[in-house]
Coordinates of C-alpha atoms in Angstrom, one line a residue:
M166 CA -22.7 28.5 -36.8
H167 CA -21.7 28.6 -33.2
L168 CA -18.1 27.8 -32.3
R169 CA -17.5 26.6 -28.7
W170 CA -14.2 27.3 -27.1
N171 CA -13.1 24.6 -24.7
L172 CA -9.8 25.4 -23.0
R173 CA -9.3 21.9 -21.7
E174 CA -9.7 20.4 -25.2
H175 CA -7.3 22.8 -26.8
C176 CA -4.7 22.3 -24.0
A177 CA -5.1 18.5 -24.5
L178 CA -4.6 18.9 -28.2
A179 CA -1.6 21.2 -27.8
C180 CA 0.0 18.7 -25.4
Y181 CA -0.7 15.9 -27.9
V182 CA 1.0 17.8 -30.7
A183 CA 3.9 18.8 -28.5
K184 CA 4.5 15.3 -27.2
W185 CA 4.5 13.7 -30.7
F186 CA 6.6 16.6 -32.1
V187 CA 9.4 15.8 -29.7
I188 CA 9.1 12.0 -30.0
A189 CA 8.8 12.0 -33.8
S190 CA 11.6 14.5 -34.2
I191 CA 14.0 12.4 -32.2
L192 CA 12.9 9.3 -34.1
G193 CA 13.3 11.2 -37.4
I194 CA 16.8 12.2 -36.5
G195 CA 17.7 8.6 -35.7
I196 CA 16.1 7.2 -38.9
G197 CA 17.6 9.9 -41.1
T198 CA 21.0 9.2 -39.7
A199 CA 20.6 5.4 -40.3
V200 CA 19.2 6.0 -43.8
A201 CA 22.1 8.4 -44.6
L202 CA 24.5 5.6 -43.6
F203 CA 22.6 3.1 -45.7
L204 CA 22.6 5.4 -48.8
W205 CA 26.3 6.1 -48.4
C206 CA 27.2 2.4 -48.1
L207 CA 24.9 1.6 -51.0
E208 CA 26.5 4.1 -53.3
H209 CA 30.0 3.0 -52.5
A210 CA 29.1 -0.7 -52.9
M211 CA 27.7 0.0 -56.4
L212 CA 30.7 2.0 -57.4
L213 CA 32.9 -0.8 -56.3
R214 CA 30.9 -3.3 -58.4
F215 CA 31.3 -1.0 -61.4
A216 CA 35.0 -1.0 -60.9
H217 CA 35.1 -4.8 -60.5
P218 CA 32.4 -6.4 -62.7
A219 CA 33.7 -9.9 -61.8
L220 CA 32.0 -9.3 -58.3
L221 CA 28.8 -10.5 -60.0
Y222 CA 30.1 -14.1 -59.9
G223 CA 30.3 -13.8 -56.1
L224 CA 26.5 -13.2 -55.8
P225 CA 25.7 -16.9 -54.9
F226 CA 28.4 -16.8 -52.2
G227 CA 27.1 -13.5 -50.9
G228 CA 23.6 -14.8 -50.9
L229 CA 24.8 -17.8 -48.9
A230 CA 26.4 -15.6 -46.4
I231 CA 23.3 -13.4 -46.0
G232 CA 21.1 -16.5 -45.8
L233 CA 23.3 -18.0 -43.0
L234 CA 23.3 -14.6 -41.2
Y235 CA 19.5 -14.5 -41.2
H236 CA 19.3 -18.2 -40.4
Y237 CA 21.3 -17.9 -37.2
F238 CA 20.6 -14.3 -36.1
G239 CA 17.5 -13.1 -37.9
R240 CA 14.9 -15.8 -37.5
K241 CA 12.6 -13.3 -35.8
V242 CA 13.0 -10.6 -38.4
E243 CA 13.1 -12.6 -41.6
N244 CA 9.5 -11.6 -42.5
G245 CA 10.7 -8.1 -43.0
N246 CA 8.0 -5.6 -43.9
N247 CA 5.3 -8.1 -43.1
L248 CA 6.5 -8.3 -39.5
I249 CA 6.1 -4.5 -39.2
L250 CA 2.7 -4.6 -40.7
E251 CA 1.6 -7.4 -38.4
Q252 CA 2.8 -5.4 -35.4
I253 CA 0.8 -2.4 -36.6
H254 CA -2.4 -4.4 -37.1
E255 CA -2.0 -6.5 -34.0
P256 CA 0.7 -5.3 -31.6
G257 CA 2.6 -8.1 -29.9
A258 CA 6.3 -8.6 -29.1
G259 CA 7.3 -5.7 -31.2
V260 CA 9.9 -5.3 -33.9
P261 CA 13.4 -6.3 -32.8
L262 CA 16.2 -3.8 -33.0
R263 CA 18.5 -6.3 -34.8
M264 CA 16.3 -5.9 -37.9
A265 CA 18.0 -2.6 -38.7
P266 CA 21.6 -3.8 -39.0
L267 CA 20.7 -7.1 -40.6
V268 CA 18.7 -5.5 -43.4
L269 CA 21.3 -2.9 -43.9
I270 CA 24.1 -5.4 -44.2
G271 CA 22.0 -7.7 -46.4
T272 CA 20.9 -5.0 -48.8
V273 CA 24.4 -3.5 -49.2
A274 CA 26.0 -6.9 -49.7
T275 CA 23.4 -7.9 -52.3
H276 CA 24.0 -4.7 -54.3
L277 CA 27.8 -5.2 -54.0
F278 CA 27.5 -8.4 -55.9
G279 CA 25.0 -7.2 -58.4
G280 CA 21.7 -8.2 -56.8
S281 CA 18.7 -5.9 -56.7
A282 CA 17.1 -5.5 -53.3
G283 CA 15.8 -2.0 -53.7
R284 CA 15.8 0.8 -51.1
E285 CA 12.3 1.3 -49.8
G286 CA 12.0 -2.0 -48.1
T287 CA 15.3 -1.6 -46.3
A288 CA 14.5 2.0 -45.2
V289 CA 11.0 1.0 -44.0
Q290 CA 12.4 -1.9 -42.0
M291 CA 15.1 0.2 -40.4
G292 CA 12.5 2.9 -39.5
G293 CA 10.2 0.3 -38.0
S294 CA 13.0 -1.3 -36.1
L295 CA 14.2 2.0 -34.5
A296 CA 10.6 2.9 -33.8
G297 CA 9.9 -0.4 -32.1
E298 CA 13.0 0.0 -29.9
M299 CA 12.0 3.6 -29.0
G300 CA 8.5 2.4 -28.1
R301 CA 10.0 -0.2 -25.7
W302 CA 12.2 2.5 -24.1
L303 CA 9.3 4.8 -23.5
R304 CA 7.1 1.8 -22.4
M305 CA 4.3 3.0 -24.7
S306 CA 0.8 1.5 -24.8
P307 CA -0.1 -0.7 -27.8
Q308 CA -2.0 2.2 -29.4
N309 CA 0.9 4.6 -29.1
A310 CA 3.4 1.9 -30.1
R311 CA 1.4 1.4 -33.3
T312 CA 1.4 5.1 -34.0
L313 CA 5.1 5.2 -33.5
L314 CA 5.7 2.3 -35.9
M315 CA 3.7 4.2 -38.5
A316 CA 5.9 7.2 -37.9
G317 CA 8.9 5.0 -38.3
I318 CA 7.6 3.8 -41.7
A319 CA 7.0 7.4 -42.7
G320 CA 10.5 8.5 -41.6
G321 CA 12.2 5.6 -43.5
F322 CA 10.3 6.0 -46.7
G323 CA 10.5 9.8 -46.7
A324 CA 14.2 9.9 -45.9
V325 CA 15.4 7.3 -48.4
F326 CA 13.6 9.0 -51.4
G327 CA 13.5 12.6 -50.3
T328 CA 9.7 12.6 -50.4
P329 CA 8.5 13.4 -46.9
L330 CA 4.8 14.0 -47.9
T331 CA 4.6 10.8 -49.8
G332 CA 6.2 9.0 -46.9
A333 CA 3.6 10.3 -44.4
I334 CA 0.7 9.3 -46.7
F335 CA 2.2 5.9 -47.4
A336 CA 2.5 5.2 -43.6
M337 CA -1.0 6.4 -42.8
E338 CA -2.4 4.0 -45.4
V339 CA -0.8 0.9 -44.0
L340 CA -3.7 -0.2 -41.9
A341 CA -6.1 -0.2 -44.9
I342 CA -5.1 0.8 -48.4
G343 CA -7.1 3.9 -49.4
R344 CA -8.1 4.7 -45.9
M345 CA -6.1 7.2 -43.9
S346 CA -5.4 6.9 -40.2
Y347 CA -5.6 10.6 -39.5
D348 CA -4.8 10.2 -35.8
A349 CA -1.2 9.4 -36.9
I350 CA -0.8 12.4 -39.3
V351 CA 1.2 14.5 -36.9
P352 CA 3.9 12.0 -35.9
C353 CA 4.1 10.6 -39.4
L354 CA 4.5 13.9 -41.1
I355 CA 7.1 15.2 -38.5
A356 CA 9.1 11.9 -38.6
S357 CA 9.2 12.0 -42.4
I358 CA 10.2 15.6 -42.7
V359 CA 12.8 15.4 -40.0
G360 CA 14.2 12.2 -41.5
D361 CA 14.5 13.7 -44.9
C362 CA 16.2 16.9 -43.5
T363 CA 18.6 14.8 -41.5
V364 CA 19.7 12.9 -44.6
R365 CA 20.3 16.2 -46.4
L366 CA 22.2 17.6 -43.4
W367 CA 24.5 14.6 -43.7
G368 CA 25.3 15.7 -47.2
L369 CA 23.6 12.8 -49.1
E370 CA 21.9 13.5 -52.4
H371 CA 18.8 11.7 -53.7
S372 CA 18.4 10.4 -57.3
H373 CA 16.7 13.0 -59.6
Y374 CA 14.4 11.9 -62.4
H375 CA 13.8 14.1 -65.3
I376 CA 10.4 13.9 -67.0
A377 CA 10.4 14.5 -70.8
A378 CA 7.1 16.4 -70.6
L379 CA 8.9 19.2 -68.8
L380 CA 9.9 21.4 -71.7
P381 CA 12.0 24.6 -71.7
H382 CA 9.8 27.6 -72.0
G383 CA 11.2 31.1 -71.8
G384 CA 14.1 29.9 -69.6
R385 CA 11.8 27.9 -67.4
L386 CA 10.5 24.4 -67.2
A387 CA 6.9 24.3 -68.3
L388 CA 4.5 21.4 -67.9
A389 CA 2.8 20.0 -70.9
P390 CA -0.8 21.4 -71.2
L391 CA -3.4 19.4 -69.5
N392 CA -6.3 18.5 -71.7
G393 CA -9.0 15.8 -72.1
T394 CA -6.8 13.5 -74.3
L395 CA -3.9 13.6 -71.8
A396 CA -6.3 12.9 -68.9
I397 CA -7.6 9.8 -70.7
K398 CA -4.1 8.6 -71.4
V399 CA -3.1 9.1 -67.8
G400 CA -6.2 7.2 -66.6
I401 CA -5.4 4.3 -69.0
A402 CA -1.8 4.3 -67.9
A403 CA -2.9 4.3 -64.2
V404 CA -4.9 1.2 -64.8
A405 CA -2.0 -0.4 -66.6
F406 CA 0.3 0.5 -63.7
G407 CA -2.0 -1.0 -61.2
L408 CA -2.4 -4.2 -63.1
A409 CA 1.4 -4.4 -63.6
S410 CA 1.8 -4.0 -59.8
L411 CA -0.8 -6.7 -59.1
L412 CA 1.0 -9.0 -61.6
F413 CA 4.3 -8.3 -59.9
A414 CA 3.0 -8.9 -56.4
E415 CA 1.3 -12.2 -57.3
T416 CA 4.3 -13.4 -59.3
T417 CA 6.6 -12.6 -56.3
H418 CA 4.4 -14.5 -53.9
R419 CA 4.1 -17.5 -56.2
L420 CA 7.9 -17.6 -56.8
Q421 CA 8.5 -17.4 -53.0
H422 CA 6.2 -20.4 -52.5
A423 CA 7.8 -22.3 -55.4
F424 CA 11.3 -21.6 -54.0
K425 CA 10.3 -22.9 -50.6
R426 CA 9.1 -26.1 -52.1
L427 CA 12.1 -26.5 -54.4
V428 CA 14.7 -25.5 -51.8
P429 CA 13.7 -26.5 -48.3
W430 CA 16.8 -24.9 -46.7
P431 CA 16.2 -21.1 -46.4
F432 CA 19.9 -20.2 -46.6
M433 CA 20.3 -21.9 -49.9
R434 CA 17.5 -20.0 -51.7
P435 CA 19.7 -16.9 -52.2
V436 CA 22.3 -19.1 -53.8
L437 CA 19.9 -20.4 -56.4
G438 CA 18.6 -16.8 -56.9
G439 CA 22.2 -15.6 -57.4
C440 CA 22.9 -18.3 -60.0
I441 CA 19.7 -17.3 -61.9
V442 CA 20.7 -13.6 -62.0
I443 CA 24.2 -14.5 -63.3
A444 CA 22.6 -16.7 -66.0
M445 CA 20.1 -14.0 -67.1
T446 CA 22.8 -11.3 -67.2
L447 CA 25.0 -13.5 -69.4
F448 CA 22.1 -14.4 -71.6
L449 CA 20.9 -10.8 -72.1
G450 CA 24.4 -9.4 -72.5
T451 CA 23.7 -6.3 -70.4
S452 CA 24.1 -5.3 -66.8
D453 CA 21.1 -2.8 -66.9
Y454 CA 19.1 -4.9 -64.5
L455 CA 21.8 -5.3 -61.8
G456 CA 21.6 -3.2 -58.7
L457 CA 19.2 -0.3 -58.5
G458 CA 19.2 0.5 -62.2
T459 CA 19.6 4.2 -61.5
M460 CA 23.4 4.4 -61.9
A461 CA 25.2 3.5 -65.1
A462 CA 28.5 1.6 -65.2
P463 CA 31.2 3.7 -66.9
N464 CA 32.0 1.1 -69.5
D465 CA 28.5 -0.3 -70.0
A466 CA 27.2 0.8 -73.5
H467 CA 23.7 -0.5 -72.7
A468 CA 23.3 1.3 -69.3
V469 CA 21.2 4.3 -69.0
T470 CA 21.9 7.0 -66.4
I471 CA 19.0 8.6 -64.6
Q472 CA 19.9 11.7 -62.7

């Protein structure tokens, strides 16, 4: 096998890597800082709700405030993650910078009153918003702007969960699930790693999940032995997880359409949703399903702490 050395090609590749290393690092620092602020606000909002359980009854009013905020200031960003994906597939006007503060305020307020808005969507939207603004500053071409948006997604996902490799893979699959966009691997990986490191440098800690299969063994944690039976169980579980995800996605879409038909005023939909959450909480007699579900209220006998 004959390897041909081409100085021009290697210089071009080195320049490409160096360019995206600088751009993605700056983006990762910005995203990591924004995510650190988000996680800090989220933690304190949840602690405040634990201290004052009656805040749950303010959920409809909080939903109304968030709905009005988006109605008057966030019409262009109300599609959230879908807007970012649309800009990656078909670059257009870009992702507005206002998406970042709006989604941060909306998510924190939702959790303050007991709603469950998750973290990944917020982090991805914040990352995409900052990446879109950076692309406009640098006057990037549509192709480079798309790559930068993917890096923003990677940075947000990797920073909020402390999983930089997963964040990079997730972002590289957004164009087509199961098909990697390898031309974006360098900026995605750098933005995700730098974003995660930035969150840690700000002193924020991620949630830790202990797996029961990790058993003490000679002072160490040892994985359960892998065998054919376990592999079959994992395969069956994977199919079940996929079907559950499909069911969740389809149910969510159908509920969105149903709510749009039932409540034609967008800012009133969160009010109805808040009332439903309150009713379900009272009916079930537990607050396990409020917020993220990863922190336990000190006086909640039903809550389960995952650390």
